Each structure stands twice: as C-alpha cells, then as structure tokens.
C-alpha positions as a LaTeX table, in Angstrom:
\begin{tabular}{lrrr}
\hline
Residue & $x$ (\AA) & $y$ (\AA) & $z$ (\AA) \\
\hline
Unk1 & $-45.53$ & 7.78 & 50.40 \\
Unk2 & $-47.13$ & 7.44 & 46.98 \\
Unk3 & $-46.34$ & 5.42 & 44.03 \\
Unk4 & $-44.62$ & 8.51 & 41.93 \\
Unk5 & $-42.87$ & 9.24 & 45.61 \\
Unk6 & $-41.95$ & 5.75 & 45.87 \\
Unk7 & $-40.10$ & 5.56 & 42.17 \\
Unk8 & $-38.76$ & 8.58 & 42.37 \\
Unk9 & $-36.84$ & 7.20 & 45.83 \\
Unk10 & $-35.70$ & 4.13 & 44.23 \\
Unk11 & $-34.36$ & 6.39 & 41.01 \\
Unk12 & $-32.42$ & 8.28 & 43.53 \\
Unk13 & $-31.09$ & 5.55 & 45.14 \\
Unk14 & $-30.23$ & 4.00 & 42.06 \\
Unk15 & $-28.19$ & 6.80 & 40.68 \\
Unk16 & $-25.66$ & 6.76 & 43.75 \\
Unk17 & $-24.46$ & 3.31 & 42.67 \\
Unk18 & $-22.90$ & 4.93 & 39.30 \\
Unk19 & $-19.46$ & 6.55 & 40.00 \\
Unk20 & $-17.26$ & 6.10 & 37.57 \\
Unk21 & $-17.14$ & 8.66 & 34.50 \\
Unk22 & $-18.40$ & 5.82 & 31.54 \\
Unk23 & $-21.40$ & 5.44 & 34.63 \\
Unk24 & $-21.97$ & 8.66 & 35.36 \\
Unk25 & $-22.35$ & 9.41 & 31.50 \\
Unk26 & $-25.27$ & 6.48 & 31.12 \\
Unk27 & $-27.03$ & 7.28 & 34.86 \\
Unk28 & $-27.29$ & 11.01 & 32.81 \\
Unk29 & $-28.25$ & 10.06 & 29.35 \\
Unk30 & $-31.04$ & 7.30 & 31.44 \\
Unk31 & $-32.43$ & 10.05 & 33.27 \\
Unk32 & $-32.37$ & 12.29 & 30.77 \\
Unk33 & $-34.25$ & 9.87 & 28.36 \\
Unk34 & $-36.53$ & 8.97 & 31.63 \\
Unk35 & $-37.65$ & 12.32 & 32.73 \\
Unk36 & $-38.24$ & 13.66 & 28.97 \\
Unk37 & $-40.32$ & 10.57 & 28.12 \\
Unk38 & $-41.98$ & 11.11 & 31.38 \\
Unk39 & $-43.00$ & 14.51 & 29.99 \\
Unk40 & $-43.84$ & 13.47 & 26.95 \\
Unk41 & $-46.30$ & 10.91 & 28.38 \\
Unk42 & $-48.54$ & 13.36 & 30.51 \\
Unk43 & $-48.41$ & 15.63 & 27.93 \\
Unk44 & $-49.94$ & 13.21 & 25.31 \\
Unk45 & $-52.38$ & 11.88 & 27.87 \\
Unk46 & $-53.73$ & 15.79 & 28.42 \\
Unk47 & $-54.03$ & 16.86 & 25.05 \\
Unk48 & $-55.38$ & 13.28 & 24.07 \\
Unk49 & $-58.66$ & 14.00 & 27.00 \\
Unk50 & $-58.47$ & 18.22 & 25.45 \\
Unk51 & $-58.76$ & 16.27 & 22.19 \\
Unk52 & $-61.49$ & 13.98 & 22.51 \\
Unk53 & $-63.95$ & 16.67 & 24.88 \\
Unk54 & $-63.23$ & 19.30 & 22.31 \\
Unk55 & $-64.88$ & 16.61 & 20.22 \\
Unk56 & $-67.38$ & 15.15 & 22.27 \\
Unk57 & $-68.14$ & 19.02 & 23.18 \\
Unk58 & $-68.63$ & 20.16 & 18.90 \\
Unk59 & $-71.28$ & 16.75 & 18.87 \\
Unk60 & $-73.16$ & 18.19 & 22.14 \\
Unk61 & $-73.17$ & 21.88 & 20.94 \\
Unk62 & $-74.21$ & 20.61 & 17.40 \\
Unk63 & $-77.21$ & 18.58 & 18.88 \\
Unk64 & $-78.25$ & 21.34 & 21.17 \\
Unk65 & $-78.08$ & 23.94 & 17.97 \\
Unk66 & $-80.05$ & 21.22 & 16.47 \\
Unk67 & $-82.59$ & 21.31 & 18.53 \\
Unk68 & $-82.89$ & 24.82 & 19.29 \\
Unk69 & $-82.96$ & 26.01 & 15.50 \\
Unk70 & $-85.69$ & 22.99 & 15.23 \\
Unk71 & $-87.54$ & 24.85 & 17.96 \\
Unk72 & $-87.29$ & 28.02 & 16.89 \\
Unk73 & $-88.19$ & 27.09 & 13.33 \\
Unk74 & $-91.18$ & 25.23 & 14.99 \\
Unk75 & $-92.28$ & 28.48 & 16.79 \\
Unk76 & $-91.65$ & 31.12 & 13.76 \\
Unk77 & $-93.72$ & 28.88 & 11.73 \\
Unk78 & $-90.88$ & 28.26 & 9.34 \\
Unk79 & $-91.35$ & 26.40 & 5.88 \\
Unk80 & $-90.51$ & 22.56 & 6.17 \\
Unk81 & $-88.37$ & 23.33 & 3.30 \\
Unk82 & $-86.80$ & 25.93 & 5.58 \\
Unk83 & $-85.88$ & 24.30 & 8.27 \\
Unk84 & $-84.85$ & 21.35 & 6.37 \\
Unk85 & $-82.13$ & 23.63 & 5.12 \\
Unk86 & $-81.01$ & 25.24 & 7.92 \\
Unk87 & $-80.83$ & 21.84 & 10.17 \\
Unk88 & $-78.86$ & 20.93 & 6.95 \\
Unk89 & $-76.17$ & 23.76 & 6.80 \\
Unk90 & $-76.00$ & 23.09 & 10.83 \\
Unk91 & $-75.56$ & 19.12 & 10.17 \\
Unk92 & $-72.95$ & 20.22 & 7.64 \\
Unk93 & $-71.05$ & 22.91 & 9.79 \\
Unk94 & $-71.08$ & 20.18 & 12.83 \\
Unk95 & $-69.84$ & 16.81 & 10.41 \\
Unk96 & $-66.87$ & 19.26 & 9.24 \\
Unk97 & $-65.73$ & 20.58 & 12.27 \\
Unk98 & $-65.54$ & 17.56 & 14.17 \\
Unk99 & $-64.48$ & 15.53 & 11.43 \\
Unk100 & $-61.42$ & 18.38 & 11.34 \\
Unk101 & $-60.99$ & 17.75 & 15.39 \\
Unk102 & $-61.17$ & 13.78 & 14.22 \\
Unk103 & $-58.20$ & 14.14 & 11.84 \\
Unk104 & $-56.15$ & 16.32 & 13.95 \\
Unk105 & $-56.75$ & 13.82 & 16.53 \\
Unk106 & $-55.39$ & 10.82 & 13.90 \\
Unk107 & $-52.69$ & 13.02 & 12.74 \\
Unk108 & $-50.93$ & 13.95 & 16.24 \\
Unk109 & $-51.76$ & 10.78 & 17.83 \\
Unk110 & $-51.84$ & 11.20 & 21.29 \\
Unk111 & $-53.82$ & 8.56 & 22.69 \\
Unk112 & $-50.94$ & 6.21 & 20.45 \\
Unk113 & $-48.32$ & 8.27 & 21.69 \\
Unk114 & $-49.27$ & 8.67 & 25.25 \\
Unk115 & $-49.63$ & 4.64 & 25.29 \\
Unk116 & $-45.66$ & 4.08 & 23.55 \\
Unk117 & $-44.08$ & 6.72 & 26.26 \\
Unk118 & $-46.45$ & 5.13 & 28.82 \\
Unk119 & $-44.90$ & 1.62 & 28.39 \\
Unk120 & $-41.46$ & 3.06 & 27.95 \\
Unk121 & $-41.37$ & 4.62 & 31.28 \\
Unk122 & $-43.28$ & 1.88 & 32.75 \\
Unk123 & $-40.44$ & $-0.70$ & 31.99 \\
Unk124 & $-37.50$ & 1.57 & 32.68 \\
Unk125 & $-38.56$ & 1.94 & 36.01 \\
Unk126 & $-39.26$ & $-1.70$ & 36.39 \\
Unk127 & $-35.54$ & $-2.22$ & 35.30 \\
Unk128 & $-34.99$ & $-0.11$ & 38.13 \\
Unk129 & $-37.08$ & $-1.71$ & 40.67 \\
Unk130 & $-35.38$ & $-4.99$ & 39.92 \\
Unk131 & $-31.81$ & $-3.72$ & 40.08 \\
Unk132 & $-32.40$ & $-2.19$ & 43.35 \\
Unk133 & $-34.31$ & $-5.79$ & 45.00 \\
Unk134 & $-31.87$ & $-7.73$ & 42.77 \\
Unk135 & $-34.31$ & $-9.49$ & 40.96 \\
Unk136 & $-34.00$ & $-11.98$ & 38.06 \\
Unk137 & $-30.55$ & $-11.47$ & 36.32 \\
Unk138 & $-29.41$ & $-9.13$ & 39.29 \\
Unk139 & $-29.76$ & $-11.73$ & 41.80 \\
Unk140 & $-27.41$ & $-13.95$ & 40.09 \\
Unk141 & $-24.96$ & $-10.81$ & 40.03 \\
Unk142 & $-24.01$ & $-9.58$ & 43.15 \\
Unk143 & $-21.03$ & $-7.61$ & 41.94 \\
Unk144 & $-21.51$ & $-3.41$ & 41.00 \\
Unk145 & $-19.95$ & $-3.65$ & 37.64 \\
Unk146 & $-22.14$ & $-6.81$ & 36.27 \\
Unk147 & $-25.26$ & $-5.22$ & 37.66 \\
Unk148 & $-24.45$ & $-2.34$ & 35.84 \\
Unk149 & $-23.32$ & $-4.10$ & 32.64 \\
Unk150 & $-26.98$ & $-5.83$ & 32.90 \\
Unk151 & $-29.10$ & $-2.90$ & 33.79 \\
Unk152 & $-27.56$ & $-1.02$ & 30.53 \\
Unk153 & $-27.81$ & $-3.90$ & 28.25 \\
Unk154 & $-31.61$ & $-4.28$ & 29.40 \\
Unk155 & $-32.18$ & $-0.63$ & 28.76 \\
Unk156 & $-31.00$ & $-0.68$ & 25.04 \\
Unk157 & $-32.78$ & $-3.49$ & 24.10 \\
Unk158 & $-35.97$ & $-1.35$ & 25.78 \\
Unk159 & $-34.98$ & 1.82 & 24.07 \\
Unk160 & $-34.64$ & $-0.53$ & 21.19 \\
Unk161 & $-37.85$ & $-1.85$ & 21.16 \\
Unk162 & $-39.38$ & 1.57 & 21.40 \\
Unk163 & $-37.72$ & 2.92 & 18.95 \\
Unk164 & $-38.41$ & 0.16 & 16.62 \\
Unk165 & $-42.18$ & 0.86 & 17.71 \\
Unk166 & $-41.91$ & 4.34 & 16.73 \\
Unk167 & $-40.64$ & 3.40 & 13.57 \\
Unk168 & $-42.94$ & 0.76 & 12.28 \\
Unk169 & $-46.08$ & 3.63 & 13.13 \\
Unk170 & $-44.74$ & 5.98 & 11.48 \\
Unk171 & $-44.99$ & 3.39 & 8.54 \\
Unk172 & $-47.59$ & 1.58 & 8.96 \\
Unk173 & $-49.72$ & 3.57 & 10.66 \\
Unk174 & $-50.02$ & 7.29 & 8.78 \\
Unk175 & $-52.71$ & 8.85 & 7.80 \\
Unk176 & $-53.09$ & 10.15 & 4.57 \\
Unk177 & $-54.28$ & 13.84 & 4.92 \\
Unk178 & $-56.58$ & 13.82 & 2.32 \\
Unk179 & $-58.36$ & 10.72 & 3.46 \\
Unk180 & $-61.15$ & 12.74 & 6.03 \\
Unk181 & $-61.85$ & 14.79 & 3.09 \\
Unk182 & $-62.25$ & 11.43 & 0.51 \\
Unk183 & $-64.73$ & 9.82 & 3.30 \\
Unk184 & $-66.89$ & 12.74 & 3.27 \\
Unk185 & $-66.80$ & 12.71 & $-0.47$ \\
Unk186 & $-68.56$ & 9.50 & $-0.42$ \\
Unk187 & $-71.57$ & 10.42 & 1.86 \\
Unk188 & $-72.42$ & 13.32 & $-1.08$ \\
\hline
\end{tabular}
C-alpha cells in the first residue's frame, strides 16, 4: 500500500465511527471540505509547473530567436543598426510576454495557493491519523462522543486558521494590476 492508499484507509475507517445524525452531518461537511481542498491542491500545483515552463519556455524561445535573427543578420550582411533593431523589437516582444505570464502567475497564485490547500489537507489528515492511534488528546479520551467532540473542535480551529490565512493574503498580499506595467515604465 502507498501513502495516498494508506490515508485514504484510515479516512474510511474513520467515517464508520460517526452514526448519529449531528455526526453524520460533520463526517459529510469534513469530507466534503477534505476531498474539494484535495482538488484544489493538485490543481494549483499543475497549473503552478504549466505556469512557470510556459515561462521558462517564452525565455528559451526568446534566446534561441535571439540568436538565430543574430545569425541570420550576421549572414545577410545586415546593418549593425539593423540588427540592433530587430534584436531590440525581439528583446521587447520576449520582456512583454513573459512579464504578462509573470503577472498572471502573481495574480492567480498558484504556487501560494497550492502551498495553503497543501497544509490544510496535510493537517486534517493528521487529525485523522491521531484519532484513529488515539494520540495526544485522544488518548486521554477513550469514550466515542469526547473523541468526536475533540476531533471537531480541532478541525475548526484548522479550518480557522486557514481561513484566517486566506484572508490576511488577500490583504496583504495583492497585486496591483498595473504594477508589471509601472516596472517596465521605469526601464524606458
């Protein structure tokens, strides 16, 4: 068994201790939350690696178009004045269009994203992992109902904590759209 094959026994296992219909109701909102965060997080990790090859790809193309207009201008016997200019309007075309891939990246924030749902998931399933052992508070609580009181009072404050996360990035951390297009200002 794997590690994803391994949680997702222990999340099974886990959901046949809640019966009762106030249980039932959190074991579905949890999962629900769990499995759409889970989503979330692979998703942000994919289009954060699309994101920064589409990048690293419009840098590589750029140097090779570089080079190649370089060597054709080279082997046409261009002007100097020439091929400054068209290594220019290349230089120009590749500085925009990854500093547009740049500020899509900052705007969508994957990689920030990815790393918020990535911790989220990561402690709900530890919260699961030490209900099922009884570990720390659990131990001390042998009976159904207190684990259960325990485990949901552990996930709010987590849910909590992300939230408040969420909240203070969308704040603090925002990116004014017009900035990409002040920082090229300056380099004219």
């Amino acid at each position: 068994m794997d590690e994803k094959q391994i949680i997702e026994k222990l999340i099974q296992d886990w959901a046949l201790e809640w019966k009762s219909d106030q249980e039932v109701l959190f074991k579905e909102l949890f999962l629900a939350i769990y499995y759409k965060t889970k989503d979330k997080k692979e998703k942000n990790r994919k289009f954060n690696f699309i994101g920064k090859f589409i990048f690293i790809g419009v840098i590589f193309i750029g140097i090779l178009a570089l080079v190649v207009l370089l060597y054709i201008g080279i082997k046409n016997k261009w002007k100097k004045s020439d091929c400054i200019w068209a290594e220019s309007v290349v230089l120009f075309i590749i500085v925009v269009i990854a500093g547009l891939v740049s500020k899509w990246m900052d705007i969508m924030k994957y990689q920030e994203t990815w790393a918020r749902h990535s911790l989220l998931v990561h402690e709900m399933e530890s919260e699961i992992v030490k209900y099922q052992y009884g570990i720390k508070q659990y131990r001390k609580n042998s009976d159904k109902n207190d684990k259960n009181q325990i485990f949901i009072r552990n996930i709010i404050r987590i849910w909590d904590t992300n939230q408040l996360i969420f909240s203070d990035n969308m704040k603090n951390n925002e990116r004014i759209l017009m900035d990409y297009f002040k920082s090229i200002s300056k380099f004219a």
